[in-house]
PDB file of C-alpha atoms in Angstrom:
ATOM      1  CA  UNK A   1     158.565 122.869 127.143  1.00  0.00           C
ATOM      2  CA  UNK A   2     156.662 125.516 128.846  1.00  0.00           C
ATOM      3  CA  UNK A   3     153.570 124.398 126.783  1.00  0.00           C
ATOM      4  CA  UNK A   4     153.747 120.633 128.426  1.00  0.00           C
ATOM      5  CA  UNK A   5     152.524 122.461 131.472  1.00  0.00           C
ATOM      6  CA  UNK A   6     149.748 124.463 130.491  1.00  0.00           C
ATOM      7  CA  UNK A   7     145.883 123.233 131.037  1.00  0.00           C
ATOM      8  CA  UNK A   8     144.594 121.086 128.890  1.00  0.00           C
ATOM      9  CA  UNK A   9     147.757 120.974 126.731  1.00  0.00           C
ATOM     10  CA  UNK A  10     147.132 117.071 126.598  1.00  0.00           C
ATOM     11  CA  UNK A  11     145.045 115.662 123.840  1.00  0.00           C
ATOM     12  CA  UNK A  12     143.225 113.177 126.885  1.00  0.00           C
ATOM     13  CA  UNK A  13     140.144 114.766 127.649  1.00  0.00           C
ATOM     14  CA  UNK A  14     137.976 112.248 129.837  1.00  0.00           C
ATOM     15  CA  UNK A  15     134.438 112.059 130.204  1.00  0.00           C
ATOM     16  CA  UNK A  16     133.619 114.154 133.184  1.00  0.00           C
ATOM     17  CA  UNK A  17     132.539 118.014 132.021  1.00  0.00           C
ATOM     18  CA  UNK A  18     134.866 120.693 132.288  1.00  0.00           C
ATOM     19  CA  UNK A  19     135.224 123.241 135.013  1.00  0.00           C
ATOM     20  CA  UNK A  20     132.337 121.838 136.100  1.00  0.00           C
ATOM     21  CA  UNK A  21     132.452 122.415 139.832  1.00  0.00           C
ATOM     22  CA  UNK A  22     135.728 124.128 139.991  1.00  0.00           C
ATOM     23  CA  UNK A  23     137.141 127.247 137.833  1.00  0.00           C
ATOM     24  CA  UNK A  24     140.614 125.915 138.812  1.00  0.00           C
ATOM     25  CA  UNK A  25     139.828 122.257 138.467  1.00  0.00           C
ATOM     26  CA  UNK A  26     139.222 120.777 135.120  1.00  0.00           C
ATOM     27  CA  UNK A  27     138.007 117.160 135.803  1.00  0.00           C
ATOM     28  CA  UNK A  28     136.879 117.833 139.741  1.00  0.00           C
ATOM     29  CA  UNK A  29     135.430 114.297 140.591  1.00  0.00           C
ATOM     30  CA  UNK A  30     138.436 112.036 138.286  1.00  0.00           C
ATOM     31  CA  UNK A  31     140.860 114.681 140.589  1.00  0.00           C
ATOM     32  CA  UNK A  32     138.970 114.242 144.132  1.00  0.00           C
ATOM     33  CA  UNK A  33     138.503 110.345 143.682  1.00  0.00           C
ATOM     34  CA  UNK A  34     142.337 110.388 143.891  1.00  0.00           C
ATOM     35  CA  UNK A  35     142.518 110.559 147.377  1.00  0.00           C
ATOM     36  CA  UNK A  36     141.711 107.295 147.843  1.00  0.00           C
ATOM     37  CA  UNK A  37     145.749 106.227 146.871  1.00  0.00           C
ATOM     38  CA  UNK A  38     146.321 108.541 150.007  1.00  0.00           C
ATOM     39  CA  UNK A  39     144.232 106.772 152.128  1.00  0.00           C
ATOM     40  CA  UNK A  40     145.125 102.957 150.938  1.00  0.00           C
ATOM     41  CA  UNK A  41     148.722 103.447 150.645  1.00  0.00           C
ATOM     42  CA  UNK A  42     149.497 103.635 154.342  1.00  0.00           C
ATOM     43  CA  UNK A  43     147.244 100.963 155.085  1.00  0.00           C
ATOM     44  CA  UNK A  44     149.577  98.825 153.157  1.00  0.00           C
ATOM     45  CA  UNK A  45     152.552  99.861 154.302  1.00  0.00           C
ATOM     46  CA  UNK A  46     151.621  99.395 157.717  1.00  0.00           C
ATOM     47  CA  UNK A  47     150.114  95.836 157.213  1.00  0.00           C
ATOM     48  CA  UNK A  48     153.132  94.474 154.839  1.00  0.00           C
ATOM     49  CA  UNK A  49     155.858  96.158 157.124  1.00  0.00           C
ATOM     50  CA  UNK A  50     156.117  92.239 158.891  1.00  0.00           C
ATOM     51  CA  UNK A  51     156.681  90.685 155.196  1.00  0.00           C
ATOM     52  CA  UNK A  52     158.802  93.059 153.990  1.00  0.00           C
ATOM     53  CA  UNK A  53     160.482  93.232 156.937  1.00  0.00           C
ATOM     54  CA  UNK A  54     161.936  89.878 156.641  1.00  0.00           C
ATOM     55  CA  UNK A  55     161.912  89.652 152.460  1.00  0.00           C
ATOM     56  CA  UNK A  56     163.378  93.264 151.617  1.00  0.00           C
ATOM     57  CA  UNK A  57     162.368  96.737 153.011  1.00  0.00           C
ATOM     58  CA  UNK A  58     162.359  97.465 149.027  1.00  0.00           C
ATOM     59  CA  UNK A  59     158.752  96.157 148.679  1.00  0.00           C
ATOM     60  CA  UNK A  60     157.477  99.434 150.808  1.00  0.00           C
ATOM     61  CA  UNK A  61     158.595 101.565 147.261  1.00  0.00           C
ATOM     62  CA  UNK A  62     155.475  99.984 145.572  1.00  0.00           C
ATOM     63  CA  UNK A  63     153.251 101.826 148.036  1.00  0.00           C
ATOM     64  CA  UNK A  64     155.271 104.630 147.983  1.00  0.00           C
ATOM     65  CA  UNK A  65     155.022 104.944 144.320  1.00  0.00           C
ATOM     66  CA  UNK A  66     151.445 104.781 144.182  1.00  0.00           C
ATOM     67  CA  UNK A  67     150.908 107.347 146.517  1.00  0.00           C
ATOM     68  CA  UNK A  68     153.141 109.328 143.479  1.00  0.00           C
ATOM     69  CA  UNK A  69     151.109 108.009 141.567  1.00  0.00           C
ATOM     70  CA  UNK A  70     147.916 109.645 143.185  1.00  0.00           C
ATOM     71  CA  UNK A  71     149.177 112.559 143.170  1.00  0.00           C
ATOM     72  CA  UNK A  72     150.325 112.754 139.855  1.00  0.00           C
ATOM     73  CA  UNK A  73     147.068 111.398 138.921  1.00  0.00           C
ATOM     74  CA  UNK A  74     145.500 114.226 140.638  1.00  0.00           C
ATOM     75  CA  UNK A  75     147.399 117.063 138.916  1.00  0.00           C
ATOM     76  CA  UNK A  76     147.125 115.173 135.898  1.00  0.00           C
ATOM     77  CA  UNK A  77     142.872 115.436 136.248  1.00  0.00           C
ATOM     78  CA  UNK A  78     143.157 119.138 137.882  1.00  0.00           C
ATOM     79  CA  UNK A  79     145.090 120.454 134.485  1.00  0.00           C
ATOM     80  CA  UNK A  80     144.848 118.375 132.466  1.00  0.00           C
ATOM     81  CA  UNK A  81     148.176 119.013 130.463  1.00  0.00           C
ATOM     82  CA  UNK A  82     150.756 117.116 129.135  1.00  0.00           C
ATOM     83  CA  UNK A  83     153.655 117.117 131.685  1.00  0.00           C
ATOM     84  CA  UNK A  84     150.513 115.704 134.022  1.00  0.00           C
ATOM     85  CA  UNK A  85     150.087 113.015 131.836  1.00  0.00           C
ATOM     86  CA  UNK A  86     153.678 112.019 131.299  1.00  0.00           C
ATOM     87  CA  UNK A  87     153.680 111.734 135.219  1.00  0.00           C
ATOM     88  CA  UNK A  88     150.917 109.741 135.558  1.00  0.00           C
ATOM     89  CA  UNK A  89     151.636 107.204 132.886  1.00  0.00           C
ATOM     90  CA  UNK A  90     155.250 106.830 133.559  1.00  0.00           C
ATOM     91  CA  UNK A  91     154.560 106.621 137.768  1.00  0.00           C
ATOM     92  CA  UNK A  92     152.124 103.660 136.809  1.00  0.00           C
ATOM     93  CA  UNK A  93     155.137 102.553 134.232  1.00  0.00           C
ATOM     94  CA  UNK A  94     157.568 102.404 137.726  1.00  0.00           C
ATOM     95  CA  UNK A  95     155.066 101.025 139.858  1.00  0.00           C
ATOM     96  CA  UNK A  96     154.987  98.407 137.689  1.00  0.00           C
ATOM     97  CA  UNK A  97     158.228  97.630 137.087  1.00  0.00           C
ATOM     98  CA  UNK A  98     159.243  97.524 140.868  1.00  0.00           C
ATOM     99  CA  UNK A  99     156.632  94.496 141.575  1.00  0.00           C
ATOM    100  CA  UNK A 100     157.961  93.230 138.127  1.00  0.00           C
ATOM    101  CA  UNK A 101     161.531  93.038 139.399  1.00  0.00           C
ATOM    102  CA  UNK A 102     160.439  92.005 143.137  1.00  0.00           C
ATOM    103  CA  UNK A 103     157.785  89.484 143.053  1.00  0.00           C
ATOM    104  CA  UNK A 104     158.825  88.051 139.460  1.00  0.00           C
ATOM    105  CA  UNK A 105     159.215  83.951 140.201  1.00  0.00           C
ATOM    106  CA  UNK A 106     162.894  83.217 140.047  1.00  0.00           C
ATOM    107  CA  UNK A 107     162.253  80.067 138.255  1.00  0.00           C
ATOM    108  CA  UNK A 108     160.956  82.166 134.898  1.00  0.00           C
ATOM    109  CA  UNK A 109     164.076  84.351 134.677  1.00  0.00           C
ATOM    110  CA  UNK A 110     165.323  84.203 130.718  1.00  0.00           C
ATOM    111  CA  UNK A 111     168.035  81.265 130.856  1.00  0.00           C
ATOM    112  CA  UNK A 112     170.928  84.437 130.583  1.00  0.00           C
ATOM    113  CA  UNK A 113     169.562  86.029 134.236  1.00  0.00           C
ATOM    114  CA  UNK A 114     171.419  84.089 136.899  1.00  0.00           C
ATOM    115  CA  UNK A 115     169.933  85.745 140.295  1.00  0.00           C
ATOM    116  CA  UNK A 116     167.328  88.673 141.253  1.00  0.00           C
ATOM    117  CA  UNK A 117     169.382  91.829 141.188  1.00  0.00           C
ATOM    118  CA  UNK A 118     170.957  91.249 137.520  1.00  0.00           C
ATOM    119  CA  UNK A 119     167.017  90.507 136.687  1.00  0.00           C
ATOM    120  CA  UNK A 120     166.165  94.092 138.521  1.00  0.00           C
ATOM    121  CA  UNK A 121     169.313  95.849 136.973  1.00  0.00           C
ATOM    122  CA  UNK A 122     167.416  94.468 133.457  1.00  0.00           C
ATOM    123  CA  UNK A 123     164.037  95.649 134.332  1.00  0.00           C
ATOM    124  CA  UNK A 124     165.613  99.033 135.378  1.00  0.00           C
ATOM    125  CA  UNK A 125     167.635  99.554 132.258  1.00  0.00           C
ATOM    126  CA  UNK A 126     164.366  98.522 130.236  1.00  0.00           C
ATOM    127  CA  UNK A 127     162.425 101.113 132.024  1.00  0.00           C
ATOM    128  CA  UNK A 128     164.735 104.122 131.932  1.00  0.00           C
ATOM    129  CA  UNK A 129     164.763 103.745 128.060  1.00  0.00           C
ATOM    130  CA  UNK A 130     161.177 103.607 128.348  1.00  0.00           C
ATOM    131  CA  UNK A 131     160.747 106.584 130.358  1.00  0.00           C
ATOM    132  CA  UNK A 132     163.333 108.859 128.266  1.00  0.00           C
ATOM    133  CA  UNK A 133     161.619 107.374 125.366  1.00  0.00           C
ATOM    134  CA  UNK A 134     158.043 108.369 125.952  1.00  0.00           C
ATOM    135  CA  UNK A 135     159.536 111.972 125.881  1.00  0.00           C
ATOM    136  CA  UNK A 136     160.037 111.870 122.373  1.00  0.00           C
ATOM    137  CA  UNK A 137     157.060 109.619 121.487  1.00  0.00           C
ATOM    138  CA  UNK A 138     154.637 109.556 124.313  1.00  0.00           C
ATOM    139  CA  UNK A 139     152.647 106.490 122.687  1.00  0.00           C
ATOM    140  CA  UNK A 140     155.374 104.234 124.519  1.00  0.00           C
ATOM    141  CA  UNK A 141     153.939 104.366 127.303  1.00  0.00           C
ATOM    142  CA  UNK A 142     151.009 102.417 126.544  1.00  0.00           C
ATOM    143  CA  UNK A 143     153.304  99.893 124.751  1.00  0.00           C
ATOM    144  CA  UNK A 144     155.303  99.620 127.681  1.00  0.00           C
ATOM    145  CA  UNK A 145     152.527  99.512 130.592  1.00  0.00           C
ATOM    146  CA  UNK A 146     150.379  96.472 128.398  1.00  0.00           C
ATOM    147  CA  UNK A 147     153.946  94.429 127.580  1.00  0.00           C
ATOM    148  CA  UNK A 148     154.728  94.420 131.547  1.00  0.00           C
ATOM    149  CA  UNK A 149     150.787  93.893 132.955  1.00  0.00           C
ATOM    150  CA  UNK A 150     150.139  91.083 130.134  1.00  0.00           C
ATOM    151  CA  UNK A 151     153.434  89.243 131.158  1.00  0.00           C
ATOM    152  CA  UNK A 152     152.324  89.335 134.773  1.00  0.00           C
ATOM    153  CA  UNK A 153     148.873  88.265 134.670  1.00  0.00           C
ATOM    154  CA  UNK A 154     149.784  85.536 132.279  1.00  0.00           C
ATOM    155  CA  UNK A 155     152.917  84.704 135.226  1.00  0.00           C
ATOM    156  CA  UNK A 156     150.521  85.126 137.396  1.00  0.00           C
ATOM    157  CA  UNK A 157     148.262  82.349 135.650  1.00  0.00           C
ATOM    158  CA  UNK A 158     151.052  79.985 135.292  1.00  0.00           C
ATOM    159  CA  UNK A 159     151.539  80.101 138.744  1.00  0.00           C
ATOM    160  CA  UNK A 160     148.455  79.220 140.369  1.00  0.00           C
ATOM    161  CA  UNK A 161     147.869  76.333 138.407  1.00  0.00           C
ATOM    162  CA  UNK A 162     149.833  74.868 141.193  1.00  0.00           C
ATOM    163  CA  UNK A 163     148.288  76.624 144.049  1.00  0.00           C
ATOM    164  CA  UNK A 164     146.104  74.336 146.864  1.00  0.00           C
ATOM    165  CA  UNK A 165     145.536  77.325 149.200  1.00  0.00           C
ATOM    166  CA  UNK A 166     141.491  77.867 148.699  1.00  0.00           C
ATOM    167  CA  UNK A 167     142.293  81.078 150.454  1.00  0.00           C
ATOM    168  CA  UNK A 168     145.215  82.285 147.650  1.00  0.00           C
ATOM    169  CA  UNK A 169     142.975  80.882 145.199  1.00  0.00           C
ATOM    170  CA  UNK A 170     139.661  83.076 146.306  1.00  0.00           C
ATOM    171  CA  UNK A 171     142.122  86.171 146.639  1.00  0.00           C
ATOM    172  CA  UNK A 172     143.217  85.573 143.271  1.00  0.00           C
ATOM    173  CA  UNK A 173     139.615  85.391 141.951  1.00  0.00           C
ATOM    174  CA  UNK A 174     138.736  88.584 144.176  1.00  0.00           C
ATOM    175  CA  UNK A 175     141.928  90.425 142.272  1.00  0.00           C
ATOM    176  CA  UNK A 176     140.841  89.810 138.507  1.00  0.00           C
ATOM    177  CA  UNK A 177     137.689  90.370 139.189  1.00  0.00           C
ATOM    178  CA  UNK A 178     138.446  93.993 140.374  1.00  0.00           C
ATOM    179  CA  UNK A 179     140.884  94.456 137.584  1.00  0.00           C
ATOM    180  CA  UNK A 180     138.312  93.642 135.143  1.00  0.00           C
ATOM    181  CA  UNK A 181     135.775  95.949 136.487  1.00  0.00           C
ATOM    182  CA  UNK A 182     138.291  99.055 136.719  1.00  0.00           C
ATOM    183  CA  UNK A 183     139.183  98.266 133.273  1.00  0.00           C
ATOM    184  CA  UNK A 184     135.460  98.448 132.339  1.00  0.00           C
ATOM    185  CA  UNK A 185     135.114 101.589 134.029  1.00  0.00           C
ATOM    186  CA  UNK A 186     138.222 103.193 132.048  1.00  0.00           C
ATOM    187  CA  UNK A 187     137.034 101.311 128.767  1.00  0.00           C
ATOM    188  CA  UNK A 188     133.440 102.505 129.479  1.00  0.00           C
ATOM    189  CA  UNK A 189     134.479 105.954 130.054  1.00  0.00           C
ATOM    190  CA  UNK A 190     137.006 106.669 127.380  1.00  0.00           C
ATOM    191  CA  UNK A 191     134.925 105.099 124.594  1.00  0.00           C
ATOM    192  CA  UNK A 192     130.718 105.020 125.601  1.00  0.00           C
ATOM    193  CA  UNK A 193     131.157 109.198 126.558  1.00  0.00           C
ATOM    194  CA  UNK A 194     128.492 109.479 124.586  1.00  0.00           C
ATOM    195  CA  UNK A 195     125.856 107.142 126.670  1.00  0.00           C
ATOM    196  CA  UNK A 196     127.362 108.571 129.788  1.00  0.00           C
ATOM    197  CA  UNK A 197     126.957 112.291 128.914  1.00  0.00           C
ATOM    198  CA  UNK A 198     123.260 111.352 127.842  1.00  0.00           C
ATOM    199  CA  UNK A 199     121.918 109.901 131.124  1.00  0.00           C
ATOM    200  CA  UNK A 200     124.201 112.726 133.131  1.00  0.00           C
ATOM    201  CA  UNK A 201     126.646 109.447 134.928  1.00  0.00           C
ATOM    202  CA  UNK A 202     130.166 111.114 133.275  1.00  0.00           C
ATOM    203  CA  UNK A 203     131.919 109.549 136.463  1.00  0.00           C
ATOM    204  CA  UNK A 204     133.380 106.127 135.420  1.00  0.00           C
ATOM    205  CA  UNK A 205     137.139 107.379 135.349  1.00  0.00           C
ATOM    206  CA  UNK A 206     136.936 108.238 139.188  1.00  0.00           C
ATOM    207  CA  UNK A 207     135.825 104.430 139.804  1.00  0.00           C
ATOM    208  CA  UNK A 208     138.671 103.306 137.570  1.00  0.00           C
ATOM    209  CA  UNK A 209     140.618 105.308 140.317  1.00  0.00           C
ATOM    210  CA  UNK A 210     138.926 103.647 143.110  1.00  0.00           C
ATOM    211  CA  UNK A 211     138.871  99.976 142.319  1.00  0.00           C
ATOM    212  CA  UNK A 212     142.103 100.039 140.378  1.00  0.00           C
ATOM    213  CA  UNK A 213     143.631 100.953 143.944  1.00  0.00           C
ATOM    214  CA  UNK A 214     142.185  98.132 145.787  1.00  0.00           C
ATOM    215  CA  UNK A 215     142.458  95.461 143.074  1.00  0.00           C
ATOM    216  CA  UNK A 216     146.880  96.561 143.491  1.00  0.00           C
ATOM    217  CA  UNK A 217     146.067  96.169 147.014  1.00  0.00           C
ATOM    218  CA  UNK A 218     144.768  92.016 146.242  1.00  0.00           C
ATOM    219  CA  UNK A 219     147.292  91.912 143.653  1.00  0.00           C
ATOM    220  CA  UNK A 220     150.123  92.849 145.737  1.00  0.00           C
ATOM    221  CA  UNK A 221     148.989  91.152 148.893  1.00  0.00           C
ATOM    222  CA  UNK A 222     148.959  87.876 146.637  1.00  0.00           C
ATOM    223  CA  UNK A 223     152.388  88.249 144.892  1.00  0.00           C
ATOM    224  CA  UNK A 224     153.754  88.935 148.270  1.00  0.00           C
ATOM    225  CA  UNK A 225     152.036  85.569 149.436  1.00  0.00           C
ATOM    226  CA  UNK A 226     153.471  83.133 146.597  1.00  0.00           C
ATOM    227  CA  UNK A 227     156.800  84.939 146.690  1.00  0.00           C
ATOM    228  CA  UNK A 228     157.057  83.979 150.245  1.00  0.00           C
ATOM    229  CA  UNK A 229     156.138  80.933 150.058  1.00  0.00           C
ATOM    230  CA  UNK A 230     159.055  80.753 147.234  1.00  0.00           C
ATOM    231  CA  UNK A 231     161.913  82.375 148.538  1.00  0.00           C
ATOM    232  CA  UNK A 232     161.150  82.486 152.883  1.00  0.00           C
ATOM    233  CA  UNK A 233     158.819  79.122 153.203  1.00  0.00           C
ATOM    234  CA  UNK A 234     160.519  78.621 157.130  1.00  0.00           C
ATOM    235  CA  UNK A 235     158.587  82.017 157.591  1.00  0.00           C
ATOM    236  CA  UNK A 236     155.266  80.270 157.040  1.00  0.00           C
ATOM    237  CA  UNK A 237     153.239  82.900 155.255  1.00  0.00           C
ATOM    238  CA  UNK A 238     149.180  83.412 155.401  1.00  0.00           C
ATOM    239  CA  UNK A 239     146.894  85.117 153.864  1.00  0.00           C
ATOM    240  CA  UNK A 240     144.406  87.717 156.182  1.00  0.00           C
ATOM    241  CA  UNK A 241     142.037  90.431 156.313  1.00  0.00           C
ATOM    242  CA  UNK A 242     142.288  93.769 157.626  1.00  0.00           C
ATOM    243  CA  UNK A 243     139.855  94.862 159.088  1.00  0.00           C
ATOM    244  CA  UNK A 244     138.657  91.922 159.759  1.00  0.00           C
ATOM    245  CA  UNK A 245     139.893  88.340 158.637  1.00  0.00           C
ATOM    246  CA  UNK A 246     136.209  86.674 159.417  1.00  0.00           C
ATOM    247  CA  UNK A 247     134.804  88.251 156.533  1.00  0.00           C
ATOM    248  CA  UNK A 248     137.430  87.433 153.718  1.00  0.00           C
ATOM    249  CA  UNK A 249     136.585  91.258 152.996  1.00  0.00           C
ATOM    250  CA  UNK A 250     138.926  94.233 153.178  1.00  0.00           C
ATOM    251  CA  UNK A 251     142.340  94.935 152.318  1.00  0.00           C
ATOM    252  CA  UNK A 252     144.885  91.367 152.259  1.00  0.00           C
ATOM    253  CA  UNK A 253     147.873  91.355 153.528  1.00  0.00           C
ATOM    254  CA  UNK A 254     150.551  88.332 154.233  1.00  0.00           C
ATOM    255  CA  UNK A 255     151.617  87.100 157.902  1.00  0.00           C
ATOM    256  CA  UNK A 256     154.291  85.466 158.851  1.00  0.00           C
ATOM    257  CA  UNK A 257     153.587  82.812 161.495  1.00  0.00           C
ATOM    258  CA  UNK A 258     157.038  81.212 161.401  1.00  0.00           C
ATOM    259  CA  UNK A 259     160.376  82.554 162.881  1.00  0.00           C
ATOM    260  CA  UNK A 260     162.248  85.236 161.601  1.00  0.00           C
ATOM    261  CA  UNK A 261     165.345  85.363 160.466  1.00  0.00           C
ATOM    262  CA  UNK A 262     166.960  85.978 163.882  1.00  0.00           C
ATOM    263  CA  UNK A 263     165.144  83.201 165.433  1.00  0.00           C
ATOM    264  CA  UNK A 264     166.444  81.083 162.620  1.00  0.00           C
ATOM    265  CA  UNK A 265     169.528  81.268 163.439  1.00  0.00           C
ATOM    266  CA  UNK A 266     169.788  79.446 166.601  1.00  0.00           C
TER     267      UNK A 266
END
């Protein structure tokens, strides 16, 4: 056990060199370019509090996972051991499965799920044996994170065929788009070292970091759209841009320009 803790006890090695800038940091830039969950995180708390709010104060643990996941991600990179992997993975594994149980449309629910908490108790159970299991065979993980972000996207797909909002349907575009590249930039990384290494550009796992943030940040925003558009439509949700809507640039995030539940009421 003490072994899953030691440096470089993981058989991951990325692409960046070694020790390079740091005797105490193995992977320095893949470690540093984790702050960036620490910095976007917040953002999104703050700017989803309204939706979340009035859908359930449970959608903040997304946010608050992935700033877990940062830091795991960042011991992970600074040691490079085992246990730092485990954490990563599985924190991305839990991430995951909280949008999964959240945002996933009601109307897709196997025929044997008959409302939204037996379909989280189901994702939870499915994700605790996951978890215990990739103790014993650490390949799960991989399994599990692919079966859960393929049945998603493909959700995801299905979902806005029906979509008319141009500005749903650009954020949506914006998303996959930023996924793709961040899995370029781990693909690139993990399996063209060798190009990297020669033109001295070992970096590509620190942009996975980077973009993979911000495309969960569009992803998010836009599950939290259609899903309250679903299950709160009196709320009237939009879609804007922080800093600044004007520029269909920044972070998304989902208003609510009808009344709340209070107001409803009367």
């Amino acid at each position: 056990m003490a072994g899953m803790f030691s440096y470089e006890s993981s058989e991951v090695d990325w692409c960046e060199d070694n020790y390079r800038h740091s005797e105490t940091v193995v992977e320095y830039f893949n470690t540093m370019s984790n702050i960036i969950f620490f910095v976007v995180a917040p953002i999104m708390l703050y700017l989803l509090h309204p939706y979340a709010r009035e859908r359930n104060l449970a959608v903040h643990l997304v946010w608050i996972m992935m700033i877990f996941v940062g830091l795991f991600s960042m011991y992970f990179h600074m040691t490079l051991s085992l246990m730092g992997q485990m954490l990563d993975e599985l924190s991305i594994l839990w991430v995951i499965a909280i949008g999964y149980s959240l945002w996933f449309p009601r109307r897709h629910f196997p025929f044997f799920v008959k409302d939204r908490s037996s379909f989280s108790w189901m994702v939870l159970g499915v994700t605790v044996i996951t978890t215990v299991s990739s103790f014993v065979k650490p390949v799960a993980n991989a399994y599990a994170l692919n079966c859960f972000a393929i049945h998603v996207v493909y959700s995801l797909i299905i979902e806005m065929r029906s979509c008319t909002n141009t500005k749903a349907l650009r954020l949506v575009r914006q998303a996959i788009g930023l996924w793709v590249l961040a899995i370029a930039c781990w693909i690139s990384d993990r399996f063209g070292c060798s190009f990297w290494q020669k033109i001295n550009f070992c970096y590509l796992h620190g942009f996975w970091h980077i973009l993979i943030v911000i495309a969960t940040a569009y992803g998010t925003s836009l599950l939290s759209y259609l899903d309250a558009h679903y299950e709160i439509p009196y709320s009237q949700p939009a879609l804007q841009y922080w800093p600044c809507d004007n520029w269909d640039l920044g972070l998304p995030y989902v208003v609510l320009k009808g009344p709340n539940k209070a107001q409803k009421c009367y």
